[in-house]
CSV table of C-alpha atoms in Angstrom, one decimal:
chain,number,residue,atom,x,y,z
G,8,UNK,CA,-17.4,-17.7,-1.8
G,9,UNK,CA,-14.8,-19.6,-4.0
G,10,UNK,CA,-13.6,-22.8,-2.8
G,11,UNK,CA,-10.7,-21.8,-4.1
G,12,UNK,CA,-10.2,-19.8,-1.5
G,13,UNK,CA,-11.6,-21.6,1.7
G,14,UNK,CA,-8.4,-23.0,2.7
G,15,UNK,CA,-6.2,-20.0,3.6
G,16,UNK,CA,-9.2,-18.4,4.9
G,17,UNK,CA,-10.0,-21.4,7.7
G,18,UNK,CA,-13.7,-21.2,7.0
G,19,UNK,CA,-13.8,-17.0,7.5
G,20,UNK,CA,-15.6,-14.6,4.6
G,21,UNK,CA,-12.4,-12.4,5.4
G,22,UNK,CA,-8.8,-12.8,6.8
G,23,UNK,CA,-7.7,-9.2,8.0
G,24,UNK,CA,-4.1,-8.4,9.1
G,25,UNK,CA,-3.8,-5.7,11.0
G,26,UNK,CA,0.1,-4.2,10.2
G,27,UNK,CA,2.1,-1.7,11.6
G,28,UNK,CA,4.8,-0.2,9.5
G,29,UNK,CA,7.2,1.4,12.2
G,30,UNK,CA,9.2,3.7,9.8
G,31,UNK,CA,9.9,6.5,11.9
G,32,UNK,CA,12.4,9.0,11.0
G,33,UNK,CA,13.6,6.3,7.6
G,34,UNK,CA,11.2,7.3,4.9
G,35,UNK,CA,12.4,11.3,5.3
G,36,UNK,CA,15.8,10.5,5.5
G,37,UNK,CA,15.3,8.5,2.6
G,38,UNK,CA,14.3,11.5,0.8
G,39,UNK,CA,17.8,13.4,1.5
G,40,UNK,CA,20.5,13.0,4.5
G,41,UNK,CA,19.7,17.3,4.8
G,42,UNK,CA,16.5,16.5,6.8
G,43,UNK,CA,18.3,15.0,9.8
G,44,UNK,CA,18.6,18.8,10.2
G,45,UNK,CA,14.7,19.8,10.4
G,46,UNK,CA,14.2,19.4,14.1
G,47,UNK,CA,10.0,19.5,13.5
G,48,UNK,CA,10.1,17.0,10.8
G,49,UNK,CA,12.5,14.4,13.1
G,50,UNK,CA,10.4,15.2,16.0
G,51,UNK,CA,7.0,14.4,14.0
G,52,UNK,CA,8.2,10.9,12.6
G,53,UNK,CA,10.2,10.2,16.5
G,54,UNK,CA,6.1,10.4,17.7
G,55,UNK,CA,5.5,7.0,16.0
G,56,UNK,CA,7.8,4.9,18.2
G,57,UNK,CA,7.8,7.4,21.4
G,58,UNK,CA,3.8,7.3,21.9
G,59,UNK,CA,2.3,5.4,18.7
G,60,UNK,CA,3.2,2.2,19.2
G,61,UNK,CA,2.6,1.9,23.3
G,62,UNK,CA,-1.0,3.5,22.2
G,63,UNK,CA,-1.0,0.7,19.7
G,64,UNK,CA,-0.2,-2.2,21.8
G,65,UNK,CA,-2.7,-1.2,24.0
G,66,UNK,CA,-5.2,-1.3,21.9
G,67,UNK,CA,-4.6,-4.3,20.4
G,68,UNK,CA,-4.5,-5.8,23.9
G,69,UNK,CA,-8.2,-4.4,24.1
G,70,UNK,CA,-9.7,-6.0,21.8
G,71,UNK,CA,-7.4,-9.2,22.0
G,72,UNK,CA,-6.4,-9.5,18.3
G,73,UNK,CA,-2.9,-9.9,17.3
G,74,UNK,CA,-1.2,-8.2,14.2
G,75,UNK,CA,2.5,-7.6,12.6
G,76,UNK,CA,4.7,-4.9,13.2
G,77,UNK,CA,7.2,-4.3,9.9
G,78,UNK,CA,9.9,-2.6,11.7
G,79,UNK,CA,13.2,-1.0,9.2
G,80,UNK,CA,16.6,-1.6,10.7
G,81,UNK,CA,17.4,2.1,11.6
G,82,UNK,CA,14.5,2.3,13.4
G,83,UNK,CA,15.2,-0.5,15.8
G,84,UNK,CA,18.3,0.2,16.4
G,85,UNK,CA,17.3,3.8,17.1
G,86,UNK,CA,14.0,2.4,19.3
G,87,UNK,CA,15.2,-1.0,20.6
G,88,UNK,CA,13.1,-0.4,23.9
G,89,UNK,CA,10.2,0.1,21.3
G,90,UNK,CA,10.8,-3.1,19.8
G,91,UNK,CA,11.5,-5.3,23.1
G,92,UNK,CA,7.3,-3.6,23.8
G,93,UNK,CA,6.5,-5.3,20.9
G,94,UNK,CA,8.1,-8.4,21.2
G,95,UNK,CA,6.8,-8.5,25.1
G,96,UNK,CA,3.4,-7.8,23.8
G,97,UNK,CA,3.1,-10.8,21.3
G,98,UNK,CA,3.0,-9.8,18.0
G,99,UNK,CA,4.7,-10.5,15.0
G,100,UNK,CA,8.3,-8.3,13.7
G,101,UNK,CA,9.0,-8.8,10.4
G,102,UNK,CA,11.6,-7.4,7.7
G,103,UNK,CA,11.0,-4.0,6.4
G,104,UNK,CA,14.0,-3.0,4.5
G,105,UNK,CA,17.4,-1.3,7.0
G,106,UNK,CA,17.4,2.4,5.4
G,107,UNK,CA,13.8,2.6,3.9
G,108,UNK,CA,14.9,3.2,0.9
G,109,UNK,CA,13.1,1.7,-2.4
G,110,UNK,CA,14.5,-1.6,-3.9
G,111,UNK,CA,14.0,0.3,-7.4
G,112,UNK,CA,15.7,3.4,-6.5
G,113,UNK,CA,19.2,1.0,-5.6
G,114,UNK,CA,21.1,-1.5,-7.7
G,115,UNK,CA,20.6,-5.5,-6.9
G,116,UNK,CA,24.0,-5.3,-5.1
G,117,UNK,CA,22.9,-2.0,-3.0
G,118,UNK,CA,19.4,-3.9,-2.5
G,119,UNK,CA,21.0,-7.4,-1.2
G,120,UNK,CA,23.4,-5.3,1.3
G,121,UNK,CA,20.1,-3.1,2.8
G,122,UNK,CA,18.0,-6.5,3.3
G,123,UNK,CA,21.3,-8.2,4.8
G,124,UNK,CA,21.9,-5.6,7.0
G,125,UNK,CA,18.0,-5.3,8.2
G,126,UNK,CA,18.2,-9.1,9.3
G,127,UNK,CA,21.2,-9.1,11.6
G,128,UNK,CA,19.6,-5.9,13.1
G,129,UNK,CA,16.7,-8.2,14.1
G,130,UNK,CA,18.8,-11.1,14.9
G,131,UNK,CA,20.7,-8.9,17.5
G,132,UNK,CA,17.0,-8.8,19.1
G,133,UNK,CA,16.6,-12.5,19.0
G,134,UNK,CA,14.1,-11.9,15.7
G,135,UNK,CA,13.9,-14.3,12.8
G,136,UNK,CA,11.9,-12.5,10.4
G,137,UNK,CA,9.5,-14.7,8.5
G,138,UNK,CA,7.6,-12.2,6.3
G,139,UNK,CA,9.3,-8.7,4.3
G,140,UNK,CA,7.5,-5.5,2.7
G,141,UNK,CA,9.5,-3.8,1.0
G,142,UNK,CA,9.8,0.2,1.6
G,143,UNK,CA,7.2,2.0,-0.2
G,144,UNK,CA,5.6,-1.2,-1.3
G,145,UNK,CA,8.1,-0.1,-4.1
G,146,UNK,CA,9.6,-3.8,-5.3
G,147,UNK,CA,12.5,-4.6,-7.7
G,148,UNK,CA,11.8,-7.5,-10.2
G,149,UNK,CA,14.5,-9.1,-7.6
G,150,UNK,CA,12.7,-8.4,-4.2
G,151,UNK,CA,10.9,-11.6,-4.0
G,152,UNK,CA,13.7,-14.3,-4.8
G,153,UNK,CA,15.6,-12.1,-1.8
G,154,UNK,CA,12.9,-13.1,0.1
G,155,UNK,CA,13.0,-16.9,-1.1
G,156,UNK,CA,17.1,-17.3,-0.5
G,157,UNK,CA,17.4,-15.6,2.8
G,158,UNK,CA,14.6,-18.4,3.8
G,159,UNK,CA,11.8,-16.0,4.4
G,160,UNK,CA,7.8,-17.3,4.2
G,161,UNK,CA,6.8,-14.4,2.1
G,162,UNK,CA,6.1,-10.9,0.7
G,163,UNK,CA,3.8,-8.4,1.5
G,164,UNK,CA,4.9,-6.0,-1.7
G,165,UNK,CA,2.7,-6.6,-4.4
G,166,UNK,CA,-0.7,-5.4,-5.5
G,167,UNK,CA,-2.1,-7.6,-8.4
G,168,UNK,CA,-4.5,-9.8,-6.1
G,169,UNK,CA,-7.0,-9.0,-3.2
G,170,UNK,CA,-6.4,-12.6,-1.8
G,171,UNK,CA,-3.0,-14.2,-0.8
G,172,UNK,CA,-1.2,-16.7,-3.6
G,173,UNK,CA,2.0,-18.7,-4.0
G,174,UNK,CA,4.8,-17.1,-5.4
G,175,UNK,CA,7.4,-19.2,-7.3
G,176,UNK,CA,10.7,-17.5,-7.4
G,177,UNK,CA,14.0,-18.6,-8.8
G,178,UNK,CA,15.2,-19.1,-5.1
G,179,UNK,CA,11.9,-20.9,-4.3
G,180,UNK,CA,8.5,-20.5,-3.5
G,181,UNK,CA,7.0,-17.7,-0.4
G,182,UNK,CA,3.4,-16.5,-0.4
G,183,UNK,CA,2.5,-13.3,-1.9
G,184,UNK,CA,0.1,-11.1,1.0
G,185,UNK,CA,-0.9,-8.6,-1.4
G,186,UNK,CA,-1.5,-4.7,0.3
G,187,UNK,CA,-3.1,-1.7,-1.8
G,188,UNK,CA,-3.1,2.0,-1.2
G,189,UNK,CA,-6.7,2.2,-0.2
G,190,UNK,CA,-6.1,0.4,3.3
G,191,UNK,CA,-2.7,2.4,4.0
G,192,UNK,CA,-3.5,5.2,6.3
G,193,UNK,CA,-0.5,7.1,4.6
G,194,UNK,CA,-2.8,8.3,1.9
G,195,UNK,CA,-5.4,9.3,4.5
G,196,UNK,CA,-3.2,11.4,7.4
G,197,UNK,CA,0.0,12.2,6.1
G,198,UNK,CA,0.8,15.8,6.0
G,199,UNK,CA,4.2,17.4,6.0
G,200,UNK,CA,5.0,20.3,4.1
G,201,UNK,CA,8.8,19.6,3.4
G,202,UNK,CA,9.6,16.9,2.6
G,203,UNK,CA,6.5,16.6,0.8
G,204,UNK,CA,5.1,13.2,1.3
G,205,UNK,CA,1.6,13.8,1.6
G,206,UNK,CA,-0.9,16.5,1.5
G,207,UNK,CA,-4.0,15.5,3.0
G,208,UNK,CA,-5.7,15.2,6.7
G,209,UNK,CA,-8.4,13.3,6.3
G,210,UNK,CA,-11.2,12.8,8.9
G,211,UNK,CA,-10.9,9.8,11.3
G,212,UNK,CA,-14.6,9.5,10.8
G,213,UNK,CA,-14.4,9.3,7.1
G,214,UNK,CA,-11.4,6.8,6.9
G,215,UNK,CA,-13.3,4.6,9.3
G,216,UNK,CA,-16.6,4.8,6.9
G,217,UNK,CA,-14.5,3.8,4.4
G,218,UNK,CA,-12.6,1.1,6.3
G,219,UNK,CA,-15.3,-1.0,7.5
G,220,UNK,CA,-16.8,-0.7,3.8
G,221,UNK,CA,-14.0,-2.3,2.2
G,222,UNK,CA,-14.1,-5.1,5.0
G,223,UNK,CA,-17.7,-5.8,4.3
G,224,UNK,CA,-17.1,-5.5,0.5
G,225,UNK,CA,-14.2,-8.1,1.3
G,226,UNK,CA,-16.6,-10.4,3.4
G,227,UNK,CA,-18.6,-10.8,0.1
G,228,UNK,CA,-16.0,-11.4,-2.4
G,229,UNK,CA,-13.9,-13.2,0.2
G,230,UNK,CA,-11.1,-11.2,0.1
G,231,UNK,CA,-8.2,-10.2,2.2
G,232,UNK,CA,-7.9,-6.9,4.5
G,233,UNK,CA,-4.6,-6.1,4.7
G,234,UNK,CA,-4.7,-3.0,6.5
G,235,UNK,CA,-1.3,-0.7,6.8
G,236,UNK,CA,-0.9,1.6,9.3
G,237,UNK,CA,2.1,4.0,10.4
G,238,UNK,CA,2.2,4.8,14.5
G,239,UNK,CA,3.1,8.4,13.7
G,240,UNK,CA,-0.1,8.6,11.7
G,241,UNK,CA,-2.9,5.8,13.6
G,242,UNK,CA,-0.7,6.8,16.8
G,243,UNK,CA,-2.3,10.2,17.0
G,244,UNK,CA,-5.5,9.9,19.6
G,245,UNK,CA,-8.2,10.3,17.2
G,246,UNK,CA,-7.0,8.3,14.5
G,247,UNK,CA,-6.4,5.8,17.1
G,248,UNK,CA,-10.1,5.6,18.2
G,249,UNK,CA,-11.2,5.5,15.2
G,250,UNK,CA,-8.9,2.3,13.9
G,251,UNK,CA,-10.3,0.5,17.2
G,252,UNK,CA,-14.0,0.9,15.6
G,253,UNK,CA,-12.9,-0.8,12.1
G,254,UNK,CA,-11.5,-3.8,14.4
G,255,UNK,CA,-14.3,-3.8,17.0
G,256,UNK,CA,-16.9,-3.2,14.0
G,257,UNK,CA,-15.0,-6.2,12.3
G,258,UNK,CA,-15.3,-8.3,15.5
G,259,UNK,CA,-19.0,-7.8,15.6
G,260,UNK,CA,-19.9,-9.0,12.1
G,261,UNK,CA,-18.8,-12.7,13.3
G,262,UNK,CA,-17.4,-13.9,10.3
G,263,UNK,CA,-14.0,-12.0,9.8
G,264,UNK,CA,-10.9,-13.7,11.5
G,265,UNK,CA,-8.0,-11.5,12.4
G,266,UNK,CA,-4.6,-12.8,12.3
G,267,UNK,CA,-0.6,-12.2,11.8
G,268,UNK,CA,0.5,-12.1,8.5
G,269,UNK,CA,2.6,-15.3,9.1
G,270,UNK,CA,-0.6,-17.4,10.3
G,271,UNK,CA,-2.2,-16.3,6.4
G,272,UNK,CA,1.4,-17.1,4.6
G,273,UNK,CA,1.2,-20.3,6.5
G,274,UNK,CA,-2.1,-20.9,5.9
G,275,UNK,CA,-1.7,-20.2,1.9
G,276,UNK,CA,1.7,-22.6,1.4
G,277,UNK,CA,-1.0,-25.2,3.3
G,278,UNK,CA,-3.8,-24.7,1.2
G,279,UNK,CA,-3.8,-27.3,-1.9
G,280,UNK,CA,-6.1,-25.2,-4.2
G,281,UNK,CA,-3.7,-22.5,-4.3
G,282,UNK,CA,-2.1,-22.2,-7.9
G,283,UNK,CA,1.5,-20.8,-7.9
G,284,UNK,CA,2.5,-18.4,-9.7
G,285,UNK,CA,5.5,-16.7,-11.5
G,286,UNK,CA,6.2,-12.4,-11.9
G,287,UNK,CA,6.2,-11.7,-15.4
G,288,UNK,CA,9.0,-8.7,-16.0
G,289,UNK,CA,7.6,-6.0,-18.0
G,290,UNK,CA,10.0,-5.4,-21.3
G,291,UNK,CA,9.0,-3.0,-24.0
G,292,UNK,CA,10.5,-1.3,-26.6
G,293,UNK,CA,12.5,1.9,-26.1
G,294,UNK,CA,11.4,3.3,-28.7
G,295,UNK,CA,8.1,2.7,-27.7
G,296,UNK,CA,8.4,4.2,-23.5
G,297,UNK,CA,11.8,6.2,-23.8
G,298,UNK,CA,13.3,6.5,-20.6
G,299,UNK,CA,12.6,10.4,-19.4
C-alpha cells in the first residue's frame, strides 16, 4: 500500500461506496419520448422506486453502512415520497443529470439547462447536492467545470483511475470518484428487449463471486470500490440477497471501510499527497478519424 494513497483511505486497504443510481423510467425515455407508450417497459423501470429502493434502505439499515443515492430530476419529481425514504433513512442524494440524457449527446447550452434544472428539483426537497454522475457515465469535456461553478465537491463520471484524485477545472478544483463498468450491475441484470439496453441476466451468484473478487483485488492494490447499482435491477429479491453478501463479506474481512461518496471527496480535497490534475481533450485529425 502506497502512501500516496493512505490519506483519503483513513488507514483502510479499501474505501467502498455503495451508490444507487435511481433512474427509473429516465434512461428509456431518453432513448425516444414513444416509449412513454409501452406500458411493460414503464412498469419495469417504475419497480426501482416502488419496491427497490424501500428493499434497499432496509438493507442498508441491516448491516448499518451508509451509501449515496444519485437520483435524476424526473425521477424525484415523479417519486418524491421515494426520495423523502431516502432522506429519512440517512444517506446521501446527489446530482444525477434532470432528463437522463448524455452530456455528449446535447450542446453545452442544452447541458447547463438539464444540470440547472436537476438542482432546483433537489432544492425544492431541501437537497444541496455535493457530488454529480453524469447519465451514462457519458461526460462532455464541460461536465466537470459544471460541477466546479455550481459549487459541487465532485464527479463521479470518469474512468481513468481506480482511486479518487483532484480534479482541477477552469471553474476550480472537485475530486474525481472514478466508477467502471465492471462494478455497475447494469452490465450484469439488464434485460429489455425494446428498447434494447441490455441483453444479459446474469446469476446473482456469479455477480457476487465476482464482486467480492474485485474488493479483495482492491484491498491489495488499495483501490477504490465504487460499486453502482440501479433499484430496478439490485431491487429484485435475489439480486438483493446477493448484494447484502458482497457488503457483509466486505464487513468481515476487517480492513475495508464503507462510506458516502462525499466522506471519500472530502477525504481526497484533505489529503496533501494527492496531485491534481487536469482533462486533457482528445483532438485528432479529421482526416485521420472522419466523423461517421
Amino acid at each position: 500500500m502506497t502512501s500516496q494513497n493512505a490519506g483519503w483511505r483513513q488507514g483502510a486497504a479499501c474505501v467502498a461506496a455503495l451508490t444507487f443510481d435511481v433512474d427509473a423510467e429516465s434512461p428509456v425515455l431518453a432513448e425516444g419520448r414513444r416509449y412513454a407508450d409501452h406500458a411493460m417497459v414503464m412498469t419495469h423501470q417504475a419497480f426501482g422506486p416502488l419496491v427497490g429502493v424501500p428493499r434497499i434502505l432496509q438493507m442498508l439499515k441491516d448491516v448499518a453502512q451508509p451509501a449515496t443515492f444519485f437520483i435524476p430530476g424526473l425521477t424525484a419529481e415523479r417519486y418524491p415520497a421515494m426520495v423523502e425514504q431516502v432522506i429519512d433513512s440517512g444517506h446521501e442524494i446527489a446530482h444525477h443529470s434532470y432528463t437522463h440524457r448524455t452530456p455528449t449527446s446535447m450542446t453545452p447550452s442544452e447541458e447547463r439547462a438539464d444540470f440547472e434544472r436537476a438542482l432546483k428539483v433537489l432544492d425544492r426537497f431541501g437537497i444541496t447536492p455535493v457530488g454529480h454522475r453524469a447519465a451514462l457515465w457519458e461526460a462532455s469535456w464541460q461536465t466537470p467545470s459544471l460541477v466546479a461553478e455550481y459549487g459541487l465537491k465532485y464527479d463521479s463520471s470518469l474512468m481513468d483511475f481506480d482511486t479518487p484524485y483532484r480534479l482541477e477545472t477552469p471553474a476550480g478544483t472537485i475530486a474525481e470518484l472514478p466508477p467502471h463498468w465492471s462494478l455497475d450491475d447494469w452490465e450484469q441484470y439488464a434485460f429489455l428487449p425494446n428498447p434494447r439496453l441490455g441483453e444479459v441476466i446474469q446469476s446473482p451468484l456469479t455477480v457476487a463471486d465476482m464482486w467480492i473478487h474485485e474488493i479483495d483485488a482492491m484491498r491489495r492494490h488499495g483501490a477504490m470500490f465504487m460499486l453502482t447499482c440501479h433499484p430496478f435491477l439490485s431491487g429484485r429479491a435475489g439480486r438483493l440477497e446477493a448484494l447484502r453478501t458482497v457488503i457483509e463479506t466486505a464487513m468481515e474481512r476487517g480492513d475495508v471501510t464503507f462510506a458516502t461518496c462525499k466522506a471519500i471527496a472530502e477525504a481526497t480535497l484533505r489529503d496533501p499527497d494527492l496531485e491534481a490534475r487536469k482533462l486533457e481533450p482528445v483532438s485528432v485529425p479529421a482526416d485521420l478519424y472522419p466523423l461517421e
